[in-house]
Structure formats: C-alpha cells, structure tokens
C-alpha cells in the first residue's frame, strides 16, 4: 500500500547484482569484523555474509545461508508506529536469501537524505532503519547519503546506529565511502576521495553577516534574540556571535561547533583558500524564518546564489547553480551508476531535484505537500515510524 506519487510512473527491471565493494574500492567490507557464519571465498578470498550461498564477487558456491529476514522482523516491531529498541536489534543480525540464493533487489542504488528522512526527530538512527540499510547493502545495493549536513556531522549521526549494534561506517557514511554533503557542495567519490567542492562568493558572505549582525562586512555586531547565522567550510563552522541556536545546531543536529570570530575578515581568513561553502540562518521558530525568507531571497536569490530549506526553522544560502541534485548526479556519473536504477528518499524542499533525478523518487510520510507531489511514491510512514525501512522493503529489495 501507500500513497500515490506525482504522476511519474516508473518501474525497474531486475538484473544481476553489481559488486559495490569493487566499484567503491571497499573490498572485504572495508575491514568490517566478520560475524558467525560469514565465509571467505576459496577462489577469490572475498568476504561474504553468512546468508550468501555463492560468492558475491565470483559466484563460486559456498557458505550455508539461513537466518531470519531483517526487514520483515524489524518492520513487524514497528507496525504500531514505535521504533525497535536496541535490545530488539540484537535478535535481528542475519539475512534471508531468496530461494535461488540470488539477490532479489529491484534497484542498484539507494540515495538517502538524513534530517527528516533517515534520522528521527531526535536525529538518531532507529534499530529498524539500521537493519534495513544493512540488508540492502548485503543484497548488493549501493547506499549513500545526500544531505545538507557537513560530512563529520553525517558520520556522527550515522554512528548513533551503534546503539543497536550496527556499524554503518563501512558502507553508508564513513571516511572511505562516497557521499553528497552540504546540499551538494561537498561530494566524495570512490574510497572517500574528494570529487567536487563549491565555494561561496565573498561578497555574499559579507552581506549576509551584515544583514544579521549589522555593520558592513565585519562592522559592529549585534545579537538578535531570535536568529543566528553560521558559515560552513568543509568540516568546520564559523560565526560572528555565539548563540543558543547554534549550540542546538551542534548538540542536536551533530554539526561542527560554530567558532566565534571577531569580524568577517577574520572569519574568511580562518576558513582558508577553500572559502565558505554555505550559509545557514537559524531562527527560534519556523514563523521567524518564513518572515525572513522574502528578504533573503531578494538579496541572495539568482543570479547571486541559491536559497533553499531543509528544516523548518532554518534557511540555507548556496553558491549559484548548486543543489543536492547536482551533487547526486555528479556522484552517480563518477560511480557509473544508472539514475534510472536509483531510488532516492527525502522529505524536504532541498530534496525536490534529487527525487526528480532518480528513477524512483520516494517522499517520506512526513514530507511537505510539494515534495509529495513531485515524488513517484509517498510512504505511509514518516521518520518517526521507520519510513526508510518501509522504502527499502517496497522499492529496493
């Protein structure tokens, strides 16, 4: 079941599994610890999950298979809308192969947003979602993140799955995995190598800070009670005035701590030649952001920059011509992945282009109306009811 999409009818043809470990340079699961029943192929020495009856890389028969299906078990515990607990997760550690021993997946690539999608409202990965991602990866699906978060923040958010005994760093988001960060401004490819980086014009940075803190390009600062502005530069954030909102950005959303600088000149000098990549305006309420948005769009919309929104009480300014869709398209091309065989899942305005790019665009149950209209499919569940696990079950495996 589930809601209808926005008028784009697409389907996938099943085809043989693709080896993401070779494609991404992550052989032997990037050093992942083997679990009971896992086996090394006698022909090519590839490390296979216990569920596989033949080698994922060379198809040599071996292993024993067996175990209980992860997604069916995890979702059954979430039908009432609650997330599986960490103690439940300990009982769902093995995989159920298809009757033929072959992968039954219907997509090659799964692209996931984080806030409002993979993460619940506490910005945590639930047990059911963690297990679903583990099973998708085991089935040969290439899973990666496309988020507005900085790369370290995405890693910290994914690490919350360790509470349930699941390590996502070897295949979802880690030092050696591909991914799209900062709304497509920071893209990493095979082996975690830098692939693309965009930079904000300095005049936009100066004017934006002047709009919030007063002065001109580093002049006198004020401390607005209901808004704060920070600049993202790769793995760091910088601002002109500390604020409780920016503390929340770090503590709840896992983002880097916003370091206070004396003025815009000092801020720009602190980020080095790479420059500022994006600006994030955070308010005490969504109403405050809605009230501020027209002025920000007038000042920084095209042809100067891009204005987008991922979280209701935040507004983001990006370099002109950049968004998640561009970042995802760049990464898919780098990996040789077919967009038509890709499932993308998201909930926010900033996900619209990504959902249209993918062969199967899926909106979370908690997504806004515009996102639901643009998607091929709408989930019954939101991020508080393990919606990503539903997406994996319905559209990936």
Short mmCIF file of C-alpha atoms in Angstrom, two decimals:
data_model
loop_
_atom_site.label_atom_id
_atom_site.label_comp_id
_atom_site.label_asym_id
_atom_site.label_seq_id
_atom_site.Cartn_x
_atom_site.Cartn_y
_atom_site.Cartn_z
CA UNK A 1 0.00 0.00 0.00
CA UNK A 2 0.95 3.66 0.28
CA UNK A 3 0.08 6.99 -1.17
CA UNK A 4 0.26 7.78 -4.82
CA UNK A 5 3.00 9.78 -6.47
CA UNK A 6 3.08 12.89 -8.56
CA UNK A 7 2.23 11.37 -11.91
CA UNK A 8 5.58 9.85 -12.89
CA UNK A 9 5.05 6.12 -13.45
CA UNK A 10 8.33 4.20 -13.50
CA UNK A 11 9.39 0.66 -12.79
CA UNK A 12 12.64 -1.24 -12.55
CA UNK A 13 13.78 -4.32 -14.39
CA UNK A 14 15.61 -6.80 -12.22
CA UNK A 15 19.16 -7.59 -13.16
CA UNK A 16 22.17 -9.30 -11.67
CA UNK A 17 23.92 -7.84 -8.64
CA UNK A 18 26.70 -5.30 -9.05
CA UNK A 19 29.71 -5.56 -6.75
CA UNK A 20 29.77 -2.22 -4.87
CA UNK A 21 32.88 -3.17 -2.99
CA UNK A 22 34.98 -3.30 -6.17
CA UNK A 23 33.30 -0.19 -7.58
CA UNK A 24 33.90 1.81 -4.42
CA UNK A 25 37.26 0.33 -3.51
CA UNK A 26 35.82 -1.26 -0.36
CA UNK A 27 36.87 -4.88 -0.73
CA UNK A 28 36.28 -7.17 2.22
CA UNK A 29 33.78 -4.67 3.65
CA UNK A 30 36.43 -2.10 4.47
CA UNK A 31 37.85 -4.24 7.24
CA UNK A 32 34.47 -4.95 8.82
CA UNK A 33 34.56 -7.59 11.54
CA UNK A 34 33.28 -10.96 10.34
CA UNK A 35 30.26 -12.39 12.14
CA UNK A 36 29.48 -16.04 12.89
CA UNK A 37 28.72 -17.89 9.64
CA UNK A 38 30.42 -15.34 7.35
CA UNK A 39 32.85 -17.00 4.94
CA UNK A 40 35.77 -16.21 2.64
CA UNK A 41 35.52 -17.42 -0.96
CA UNK A 42 38.04 -20.21 -1.70
CA UNK A 43 38.55 -18.81 -5.23
CA UNK A 44 38.87 -15.03 -4.80
CA UNK A 45 39.07 -14.64 -1.00
CA UNK A 46 36.13 -12.20 -0.94
CA UNK A 47 34.45 -11.90 2.49
CA UNK A 48 30.78 -12.92 2.17
CA UNK A 49 27.84 -12.60 4.55
CA UNK A 50 26.56 -15.81 6.11
CA UNK A 51 23.34 -15.57 4.09
CA UNK A 52 25.10 -15.97 0.74
CA UNK A 53 25.09 -19.41 -0.86
CA UNK A 54 27.55 -18.28 -3.52
CA UNK A 55 30.31 -15.66 -3.63
CA UNK A 56 29.09 -12.12 -4.24
CA UNK A 57 32.11 -11.38 -6.44
CA UNK A 58 32.75 -14.53 -8.49
CA UNK A 59 29.63 -16.72 -7.85
CA UNK A 60 31.65 -19.66 -6.53
CA UNK A 61 29.31 -21.87 -4.42
CA UNK A 62 29.91 -21.79 -0.69
CA UNK A 63 28.51 -20.74 2.68
CA UNK A 64 25.41 -22.01 4.34
CA UNK A 65 22.81 -19.24 4.20
CA UNK A 66 19.98 -19.06 6.64
CA UNK A 67 18.85 -16.68 9.30
CA UNK A 68 15.82 -14.53 9.85
CA UNK A 69 14.93 -11.70 7.47
CA UNK A 70 16.00 -8.35 8.86
CA UNK A 71 13.39 -6.10 7.37
CA UNK A 72 10.38 -8.31 8.00
CA UNK A 73 11.44 -8.74 11.61
CA UNK A 74 12.28 -5.07 12.14
CA UNK A 75 9.13 -3.74 10.50
CA UNK A 76 6.87 -6.13 12.35
CA UNK A 77 8.01 -4.46 15.53
CA UNK A 78 7.27 -1.03 14.10
CA UNK A 79 3.74 -1.55 12.74
CA UNK A 80 2.28 0.30 15.67
CA UNK A 81 4.46 3.33 14.94
CA UNK A 82 7.14 2.78 17.56
CA UNK A 83 10.79 2.22 16.80
CA UNK A 84 12.52 -1.04 17.62
CA UNK A 85 14.67 -0.89 20.72
CA UNK A 86 18.35 -1.63 20.94
CA UNK A 87 17.60 -4.89 22.70
CA UNK A 88 15.31 -5.91 19.82
CA UNK A 89 18.12 -5.21 17.36
CA UNK A 90 20.31 -7.88 18.93
CA UNK A 91 17.90 -10.54 17.67
CA UNK A 92 17.99 -9.48 14.01
CA UNK A 93 21.54 -9.95 12.84
CA UNK A 94 21.31 -12.44 9.94
CA UNK A 95 19.92 -12.37 6.42
CA UNK A 96 17.40 -14.46 4.50
CA UNK A 97 18.46 -15.15 0.89
CA UNK A 98 15.95 -15.71 -1.86
CA UNK A 99 15.07 -19.29 -2.75
CA UNK A 100 17.56 -19.24 -5.62
CA UNK A 101 20.30 -17.77 -3.48
CA UNK A 102 20.36 -14.76 -5.84
CA UNK A 103 19.70 -11.14 -4.89
CA UNK A 104 16.06 -10.11 -5.33
CA UNK A 105 16.74 -6.38 -5.25
CA UNK A 106 14.89 -4.14 -7.67
CA UNK A 107 17.33 -1.18 -7.58
CA UNK A 108 21.08 -0.76 -7.84
CA UNK A 109 21.49 2.45 -5.85
CA UNK A 110 19.72 3.96 -2.84
CA UNK A 111 20.24 7.66 -2.02
CA UNK A 112 19.03 8.90 1.35
CA UNK A 113 18.50 12.28 2.94
CA UNK A 114 19.30 12.46 6.66
CA UNK A 115 17.26 15.03 8.63
CA UNK A 116 13.57 14.19 8.46
CA UNK A 117 14.28 11.01 6.49
CA UNK A 118 16.84 8.54 7.79
CA UNK A 119 17.00 10.24 11.21
CA UNK A 120 14.08 10.55 13.61
CA UNK A 121 13.18 13.81 15.37
CA UNK A 122 15.95 13.21 17.93
CA UNK A 123 18.38 12.94 14.99
CA UNK A 124 19.01 9.26 15.70
CA UNK A 125 19.02 6.12 13.53
CA UNK A 126 16.43 3.65 14.80
CA UNK A 127 17.05 -0.10 15.00
CA UNK A 128 14.60 -0.94 12.20
CA UNK A 129 16.17 1.58 9.83
CA UNK A 130 19.72 0.44 10.66
CA UNK A 131 18.86 -3.19 9.97
CA UNK A 132 17.07 -2.32 6.72
CA UNK A 133 20.15 -0.48 5.45
CA UNK A 134 22.36 -3.39 6.45
CA UNK A 135 20.18 -5.78 4.48
CA UNK A 136 20.08 -3.50 1.42
CA UNK A 137 23.87 -3.37 1.39
CA UNK A 138 24.09 -7.13 1.81
CA UNK A 139 21.80 -7.53 -1.22
CA UNK A 140 24.30 -5.62 -3.36
CA UNK A 141 22.60 -2.22 -3.30
CA UNK A 142 24.95 0.79 -3.27
CA UNK A 143 23.67 3.01 -0.44
CA UNK A 144 24.89 6.55 0.09
CA UNK A 145 23.87 9.79 1.77
CA UNK A 146 22.83 13.09 0.18
CA UNK A 147 22.47 15.61 2.97
CA UNK A 148 22.80 19.24 3.88
CA UNK A 149 24.97 18.25 6.80
CA UNK A 150 28.72 18.60 6.89
CA UNK A 151 30.50 15.28 6.39
CA UNK A 152 31.59 14.91 10.06
CA UNK A 153 28.02 15.62 11.18
CA UNK A 154 26.68 12.90 8.87
CA UNK A 155 29.21 10.45 10.29
CA UNK A 156 28.23 11.30 13.87
CA UNK A 157 24.54 10.93 13.03
CA UNK A 158 25.10 7.54 11.39
CA UNK A 159 27.16 6.42 14.38
CA UNK A 160 24.01 6.52 16.52
CA UNK A 161 23.15 3.16 14.91
CA UNK A 162 25.92 1.65 17.04
CA UNK A 163 23.40 1.79 19.88
CA UNK A 164 21.66 -1.07 18.06
CA UNK A 165 24.89 -2.95 17.31
CA UNK A 166 25.00 -1.81 13.66
CA UNK A 167 28.07 -0.10 12.18
CA UNK A 168 27.10 1.95 9.12
CA UNK A 169 30.55 3.49 8.60
CA UNK A 170 31.82 0.79 6.24
CA UNK A 171 29.12 1.19 3.57
CA UNK A 172 26.82 4.18 4.27
CA UNK A 173 28.87 7.11 5.53
CA UNK A 174 32.45 6.88 6.72
CA UNK A 175 35.96 8.05 5.85
CA UNK A 176 36.14 5.76 2.79
CA UNK A 177 32.57 5.91 1.48
CA UNK A 178 31.08 8.04 -1.31
CA UNK A 179 28.58 10.71 -0.33
CA UNK A 180 26.99 14.08 -1.02
CA UNK A 181 27.22 16.69 1.75
CA UNK A 182 26.42 20.38 2.35
CA UNK A 183 23.50 20.29 -0.11
CA UNK A 184 25.71 19.00 -2.93
CA UNK A 185 28.59 21.41 -2.32
CA UNK A 186 30.92 18.73 -0.97
CA UNK A 187 30.98 15.42 -2.89
CA UNK A 188 33.20 12.41 -2.15
CA UNK A 189 33.76 9.51 -4.53
CA UNK A 190 35.43 6.12 -4.56
CA UNK A 191 37.42 5.37 -1.44
CA UNK A 192 36.20 8.62 0.14
CA UNK A 193 38.30 10.85 -2.13
CA UNK A 194 37.22 14.45 -2.75
CA UNK A 195 35.28 14.72 -6.02
CA UNK A 196 33.63 18.15 -6.10
CA UNK A 197 33.67 21.29 -3.96
CA UNK A 198 31.83 24.58 -4.45
CA UNK A 199 32.70 27.96 -2.91
CA UNK A 200 30.51 30.91 -1.95
CA UNK A 201 31.42 34.38 -3.33
CA UNK A 202 32.91 36.52 -0.55
CA UNK A 203 30.54 39.44 -1.22
CA UNK A 204 27.57 37.18 -0.43
CA UNK A 205 29.20 36.10 2.83
CA UNK A 206 29.91 39.69 3.88
CA UNK A 207 26.43 40.96 3.05
CA UNK A 208 24.69 38.05 4.78
CA UNK A 209 26.53 38.60 8.05
CA UNK A 210 25.84 42.33 7.80
CA UNK A 211 22.11 41.57 7.45
CA UNK A 212 22.11 39.67 10.74
CA UNK A 213 24.74 41.37 12.87
CA UNK A 214 24.81 44.88 11.42
CA UNK A 215 27.71 46.86 10.07
CA UNK A 216 29.26 46.35 6.68
CA UNK A 217 31.44 43.33 6.07
CA UNK A 218 32.71 42.98 9.61
CA UNK A 219 31.42 46.12 11.27
CA UNK A 220 29.61 46.43 14.57
CA UNK A 221 27.90 43.24 15.68
CA UNK A 222 24.51 42.87 17.28
CA UNK A 223 22.97 39.83 18.92
CA UNK A 224 19.45 39.22 17.58
CA UNK A 225 17.38 37.23 20.04
CA UNK A 226 15.62 35.04 17.52
CA UNK A 227 18.14 34.39 14.70
CA UNK A 228 21.75 33.28 14.23
CA UNK A 229 23.95 32.87 11.18
CA UNK A 230 26.85 30.48 10.68
CA UNK A 231 29.16 29.71 7.77
CA UNK A 232 30.07 26.17 6.72
CA UNK A 233 33.50 25.45 5.30
CA UNK A 234 34.21 21.75 4.74
CA UNK A 235 34.43 20.24 8.24
CA UNK A 236 34.11 23.49 10.21
CA UNK A 237 31.60 26.22 11.06
CA UNK A 238 32.25 29.86 11.98
CA UNK A 239 30.07 32.74 13.15
CA UNK A 240 30.33 36.30 14.49
CA UNK A 241 28.40 35.71 17.70
CA UNK A 242 27.76 32.60 19.77
CA UNK A 243 24.09 31.78 20.21
CA UNK A 244 21.97 29.10 21.88
CA UNK A 245 20.53 28.26 18.46
CA UNK A 246 23.99 27.42 17.15
CA UNK A 247 24.63 25.34 20.26
CA UNK A 248 21.50 23.38 19.35
CA UNK A 249 22.73 23.02 15.78
CA UNK A 250 25.79 21.24 17.12
CA UNK A 251 24.25 19.30 20.02
CA UNK A 252 21.07 18.05 18.31
CA UNK A 253 21.96 18.06 14.62
CA UNK A 254 25.56 16.84 15.06
CA UNK A 255 27.02 19.79 13.12
CA UNK A 256 30.50 21.18 13.88
CA UNK A 257 30.68 23.72 16.71
CA UNK A 258 30.37 27.26 15.34
CA UNK A 259 33.60 29.01 16.30
CA UNK A 260 33.20 32.74 17.03
CA UNK A 261 35.30 35.19 15.00
CA UNK A 262 35.86 38.91 15.61
CA UNK A 263 34.66 40.05 12.20
CA UNK A 264 34.00 38.81 8.66
CA UNK A 265 37.62 39.36 7.62
CA UNK A 266 38.77 37.09 10.44
CA UNK A 267 36.08 34.57 9.57
CA UNK A 268 37.12 34.42 5.92
CA UNK A 269 40.78 34.14 6.88
CA UNK A 270 40.01 31.27 9.27
CA UNK A 271 38.44 29.08 6.57
CA UNK A 272 41.42 29.37 4.25
CA UNK A 273 41.58 29.16 0.47
CA UNK A 274 38.66 26.72 0.31
CA UNK A 275 36.39 29.53 1.41
CA UNK A 276 32.89 29.46 2.82
CA UNK A 277 30.68 26.87 1.12
CA UNK A 278 27.24 27.64 2.50
CA UNK A 279 25.50 29.92 4.99
CA UNK A 280 22.81 28.74 7.41
CA UNK A 281 20.33 31.10 9.04
CA UNK A 282 18.65 29.54 12.07
CA UNK A 283 15.65 31.02 13.88
CA UNK A 284 13.77 30.30 17.06
CA UNK A 285 10.69 29.30 15.05
CA UNK A 286 9.58 28.39 11.55
CA UNK A 287 7.41 31.53 11.57
CA UNK A 288 10.50 33.68 12.04
CA UNK A 289 12.20 32.00 9.07
CA UNK A 290 9.08 32.36 6.94
CA UNK A 291 9.03 36.08 7.77
CA UNK A 292 12.73 36.48 6.92
CA UNK A 293 12.77 34.44 3.73
CA UNK A 294 11.43 37.05 1.26
CA UNK A 295 14.22 39.48 2.16
CA UNK A 296 16.87 36.78 1.91
CA UNK A 297 15.55 35.56 -1.44
CA UNK A 298 15.56 39.14 -2.73
CA UNK A 299 19.14 39.67 -1.56
CA UNK A 300 20.64 36.28 -2.41
CA UNK A 301 18.42 34.51 -4.91
CA UNK A 302 19.59 34.00 -8.51
CA UNK A 303 21.65 35.36 -10.16
CA UNK A 304 23.73 35.79 -6.97
CA UNK A 305 23.19 32.50 -5.11
CA UNK A 306 20.58 29.84 -4.26
CA UNK A 307 18.16 29.87 -1.31
CA UNK A 308 16.77 26.56 -0.02
CA UNK A 309 15.29 24.97 3.07
CA UNK A 310 15.78 21.58 4.70
CA UNK A 311 14.48 22.17 8.25
CA UNK A 312 11.51 24.41 9.01
CA UNK A 313 13.39 26.86 11.25
CA UNK A 314 16.47 27.10 9.02
CA UNK A 315 17.29 28.77 5.70
CA UNK A 316 20.37 27.97 3.64
CA UNK A 317 22.28 30.04 1.07
CA UNK A 318 24.27 28.05 -1.52
CA UNK A 319 26.60 29.04 -4.38
CA UNK A 320 24.69 29.67 -7.60
CA UNK A 321 23.87 26.57 -9.66
CA UNK A 322 24.38 24.11 -6.83
CA UNK A 323 21.95 21.79 -5.06
CA UNK A 324 21.60 18.17 -3.96
CA UNK A 325 20.52 17.03 -7.41
CA UNK A 326 23.73 18.32 -8.97
CA UNK A 327 25.79 16.61 -6.27
CA UNK A 328 23.94 13.31 -6.68
CA UNK A 329 24.24 13.45 -10.49
CA UNK A 330 27.98 14.09 -10.15
CA UNK A 331 28.44 11.12 -7.85
CA UNK A 332 26.27 8.75 -9.89
CA UNK A 333 28.28 9.60 -13.02
CA UNK A 334 31.55 9.07 -11.15
CA UNK A 335 30.38 5.66 -9.94
CA UNK A 336 28.94 4.61 -13.28
CA UNK A 337 25.52 4.18 -11.67
CA UNK A 338 22.32 4.50 -13.71
CA UNK A 339 19.91 7.16 -12.37
CA UNK A 340 17.03 5.08 -13.77
CA UNK A 341 18.06 2.25 -11.41
CA UNK A 342 18.29 4.60 -8.43
CA UNK A 343 15.85 5.08 -5.55
CA UNK A 344 16.06 8.45 -3.77
CA UNK A 345 14.24 9.13 -0.50
CA UNK A 346 13.68 12.56 1.05
CA UNK A 347 11.28 14.87 2.82
CA UNK A 348 12.26 18.49 2.25
CA UNK A 349 12.31 21.26 -0.31
CA UNK A 350 16.04 20.67 -0.79
CA UNK A 351 15.29 17.09 -1.90
CA UNK A 352 12.99 18.00 -4.80
CA UNK A 353 15.63 17.91 -7.55
CA UNK A 354 17.12 14.69 -6.21
CA UNK A 355 13.74 12.95 -6.23
CA UNK A 356 13.10 14.06 -9.82
CA UNK A 357 16.55 12.90 -10.91
CA UNK A 358 16.14 9.36 -9.59
CA UNK A 359 14.27 6.66 -11.46
CA UNK A 360 12.19 6.19 -8.31
CA UNK A 361 11.68 9.28 -6.17
CA UNK A 362 10.14 8.45 -2.79
CA UNK A 363 8.69 11.03 -0.38
CA UNK A 364 8.55 10.33 3.33
CA UNK A 365 5.16 10.29 5.01
CA UNK A 366 6.21 13.42 6.89
CA UNK A 367 7.26 15.26 3.70
CA UNK A 368 5.73 18.56 2.66
CA UNK A 369 2.96 18.68 0.06
CA UNK A 370 5.26 19.95 -2.71
CA UNK A 371 7.66 17.06 -2.12
CA UNK A 372 4.85 14.51 -2.15
CA UNK A 373 3.54 15.91 -5.44
CA UNK A 374 6.97 15.68 -7.03
CA UNK A 375 7.64 12.10 -5.92
CA UNK A 376 6.79 8.87 -7.72
CA UNK A 377 5.65 7.33 -4.44
CA UNK A 378 4.69 8.51 -0.96
CA UNK A 379 5.41 6.34 2.06
CA UNK A 380 2.78 5.54 4.66
CA UNK A 381 5.34 6.12 7.40
CA UNK A 382 7.41 9.13 8.32
CA UNK A 383 10.78 9.39 10.00
CA UNK A 384 9.21 8.69 13.39
CA UNK A 385 7.79 5.35 12.14
CA UNK A 386 10.88 3.90 10.41
CA UNK A 387 9.84 5.18 6.98
CA UNK A 388 13.22 4.38 5.40
CA UNK A 389 12.75 0.72 6.35
CA UNK A 390 9.41 0.81 4.52
CA UNK A 391 11.11 2.36 1.47
CA UNK A 392 13.78 -0.34 1.41
CA UNK A 393 11.18 -3.10 1.64
CA UNK A 394 8.83 -1.68 -1.01
CA UNK A 395 11.16 -0.18 -3.60
CA UNK A 396 14.67 -1.58 -3.16
CA UNK A 397 14.64 -5.29 -2.23
#
